[in-house]
Coordinates of C-alpha atoms in Angstrom, one line a residue:
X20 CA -34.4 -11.2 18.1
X21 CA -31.4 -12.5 17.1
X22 CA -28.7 -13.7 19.4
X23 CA -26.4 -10.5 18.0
X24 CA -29.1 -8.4 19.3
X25 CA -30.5 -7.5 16.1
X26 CA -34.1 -8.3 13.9
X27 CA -33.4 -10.7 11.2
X28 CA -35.9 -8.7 9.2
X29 CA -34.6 -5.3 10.1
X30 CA -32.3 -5.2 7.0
X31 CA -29.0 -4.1 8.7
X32 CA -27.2 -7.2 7.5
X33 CA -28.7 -7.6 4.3
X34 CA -26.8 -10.3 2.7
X35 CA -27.5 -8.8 -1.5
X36 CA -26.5 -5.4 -0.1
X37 CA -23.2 -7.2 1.8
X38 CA -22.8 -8.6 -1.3
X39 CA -23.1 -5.4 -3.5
X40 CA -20.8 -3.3 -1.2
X41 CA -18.0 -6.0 -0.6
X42 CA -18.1 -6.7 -4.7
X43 CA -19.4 -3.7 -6.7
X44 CA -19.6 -0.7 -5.4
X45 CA -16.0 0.2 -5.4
X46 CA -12.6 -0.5 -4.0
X47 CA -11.7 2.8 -2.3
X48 CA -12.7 2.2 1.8
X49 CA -12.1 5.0 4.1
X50 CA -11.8 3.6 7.9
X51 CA -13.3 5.6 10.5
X52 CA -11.2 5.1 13.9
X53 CA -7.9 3.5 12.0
X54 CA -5.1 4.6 13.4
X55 CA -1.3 3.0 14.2
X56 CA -2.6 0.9 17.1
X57 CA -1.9 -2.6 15.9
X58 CA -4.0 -3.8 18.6
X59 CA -7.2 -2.3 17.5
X60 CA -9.8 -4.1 15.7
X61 CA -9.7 -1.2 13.0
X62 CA -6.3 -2.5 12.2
X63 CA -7.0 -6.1 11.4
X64 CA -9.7 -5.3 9.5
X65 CA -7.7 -2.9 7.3
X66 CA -5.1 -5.9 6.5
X67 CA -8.0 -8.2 5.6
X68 CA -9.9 -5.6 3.5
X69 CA -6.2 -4.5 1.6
X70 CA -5.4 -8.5 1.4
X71 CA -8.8 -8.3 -0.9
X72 CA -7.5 -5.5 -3.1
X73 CA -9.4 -2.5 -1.4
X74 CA -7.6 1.1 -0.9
X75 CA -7.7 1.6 2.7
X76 CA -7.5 5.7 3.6
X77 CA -7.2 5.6 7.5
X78 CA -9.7 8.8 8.7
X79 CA -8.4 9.5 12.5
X80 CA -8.0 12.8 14.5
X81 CA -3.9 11.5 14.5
X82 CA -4.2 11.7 10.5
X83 CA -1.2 8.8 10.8
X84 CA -0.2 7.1 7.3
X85 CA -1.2 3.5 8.0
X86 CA -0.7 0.3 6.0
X87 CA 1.4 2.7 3.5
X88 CA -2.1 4.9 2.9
X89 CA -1.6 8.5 4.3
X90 CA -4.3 9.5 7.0
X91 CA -6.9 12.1 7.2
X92 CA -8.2 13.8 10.1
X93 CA -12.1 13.8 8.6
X94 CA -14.2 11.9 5.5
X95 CA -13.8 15.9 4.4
X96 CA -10.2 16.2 3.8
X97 CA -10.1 13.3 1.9
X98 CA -8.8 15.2 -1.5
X99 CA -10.0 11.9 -3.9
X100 CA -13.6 10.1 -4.1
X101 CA -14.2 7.3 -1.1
X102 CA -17.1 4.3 -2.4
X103 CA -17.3 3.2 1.1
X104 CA -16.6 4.5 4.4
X105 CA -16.5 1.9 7.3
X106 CA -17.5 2.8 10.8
X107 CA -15.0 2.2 13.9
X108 CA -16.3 4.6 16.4
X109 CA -19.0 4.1 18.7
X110 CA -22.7 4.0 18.0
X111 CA -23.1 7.0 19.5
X112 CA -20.8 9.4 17.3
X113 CA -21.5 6.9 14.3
X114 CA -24.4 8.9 13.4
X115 CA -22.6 12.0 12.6
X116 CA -20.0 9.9 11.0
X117 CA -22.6 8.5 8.6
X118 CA -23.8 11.5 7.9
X119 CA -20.1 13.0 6.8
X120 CA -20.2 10.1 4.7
X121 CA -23.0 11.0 2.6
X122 CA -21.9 14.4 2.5
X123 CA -18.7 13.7 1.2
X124 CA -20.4 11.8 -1.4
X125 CA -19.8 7.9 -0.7
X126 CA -21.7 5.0 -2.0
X127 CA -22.2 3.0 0.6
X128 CA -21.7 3.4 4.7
X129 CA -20.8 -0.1 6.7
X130 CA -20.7 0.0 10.1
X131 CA -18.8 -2.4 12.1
X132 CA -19.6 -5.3 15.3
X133 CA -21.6 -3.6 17.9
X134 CA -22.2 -0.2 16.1
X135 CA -25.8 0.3 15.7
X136 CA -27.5 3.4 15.3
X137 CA -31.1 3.0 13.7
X138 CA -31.9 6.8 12.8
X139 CA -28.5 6.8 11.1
X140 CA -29.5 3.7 9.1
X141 CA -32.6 5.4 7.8
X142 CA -31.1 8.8 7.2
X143 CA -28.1 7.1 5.1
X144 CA -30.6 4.8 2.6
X145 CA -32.8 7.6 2.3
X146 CA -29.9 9.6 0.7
X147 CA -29.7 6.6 -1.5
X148 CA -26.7 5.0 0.0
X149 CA -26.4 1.1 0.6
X150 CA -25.4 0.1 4.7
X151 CA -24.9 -2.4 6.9
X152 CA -24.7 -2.0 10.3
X153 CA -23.5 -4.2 13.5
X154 CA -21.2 -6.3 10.8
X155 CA -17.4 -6.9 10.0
X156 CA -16.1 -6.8 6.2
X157 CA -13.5 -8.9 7.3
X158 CA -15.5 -11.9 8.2
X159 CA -18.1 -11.5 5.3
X160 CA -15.7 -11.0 2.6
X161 CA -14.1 -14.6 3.1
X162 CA -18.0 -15.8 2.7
X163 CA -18.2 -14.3 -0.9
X164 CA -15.5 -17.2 -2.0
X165 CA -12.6 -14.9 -2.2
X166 CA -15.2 -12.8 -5.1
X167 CA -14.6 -9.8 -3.7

């Protein structure tokens, strides 16, 4: 086990899949759990991820326009196509989160530091999505060499 807590061979944190998601599968990113609330992680992350040229749509009960991008309550009132939807709730609402995600037709799930839900993982690529789990965009993008 690694010190994260996770398997180096459990796939969560494949680095081709990081790699497809960050680079190819799209450049619209809906954010679970970003709100106004400059202090949250969700918030940072959002800067970083715009800073790299992705649309971020915050999804929040609140609905607040963040960054300039006007909120949604859910994944399903998003009126437009999302590619990726990235995770900031905990692992154990993550799951149904994941699953809105591949109802509302995304590409590709990520969910961030600490949110881990196996069952979700296997549910998600078995609908033919790419995920990550238990990682942060933010630090993996700078990885890519600014390719993203």
């Amino acid at each position: 086990m690694d010190i994260d807590g996770t398997h180096a061979n459990d796939g969560y944190a494949d680095p081709a899949t990081i790699r497809r998601i960050l680079q190819d599968t799209g450049d619209t990113w809906a954010v679970v759990g970003l709100s106004g609330n400059r202090s949250r992680a969700a918030f940072g992350v959002a800067e970083v991820l715009r800073r790299f040229g992705k649309r971020v749509v915050p999804v929040h009960p609140k609905a607040e326009t963040v960054h300039g991008e006007q909120g949604y309550a859910s994944l399903a009132d998003i009126p437009f196509p999302v590619d990726v939807v990235d995770v900031f709730v905990n692992s154990g609402q993550a799951g149904a989160v994941a699953d809105e995600a591949v109802a509302a037709g995304a590409k590709a799930v990520w969910f961030q530091l600490g949110v881990v839900d196996p069952d979700a993982f296997a549910r998600t690529r078995a609908a033919g999505l790419d995920m990550v789990m238990d990682r942060c965009p933010a630090i993996e993008i700078p990885r890519l060499g600014g390719a993203a």
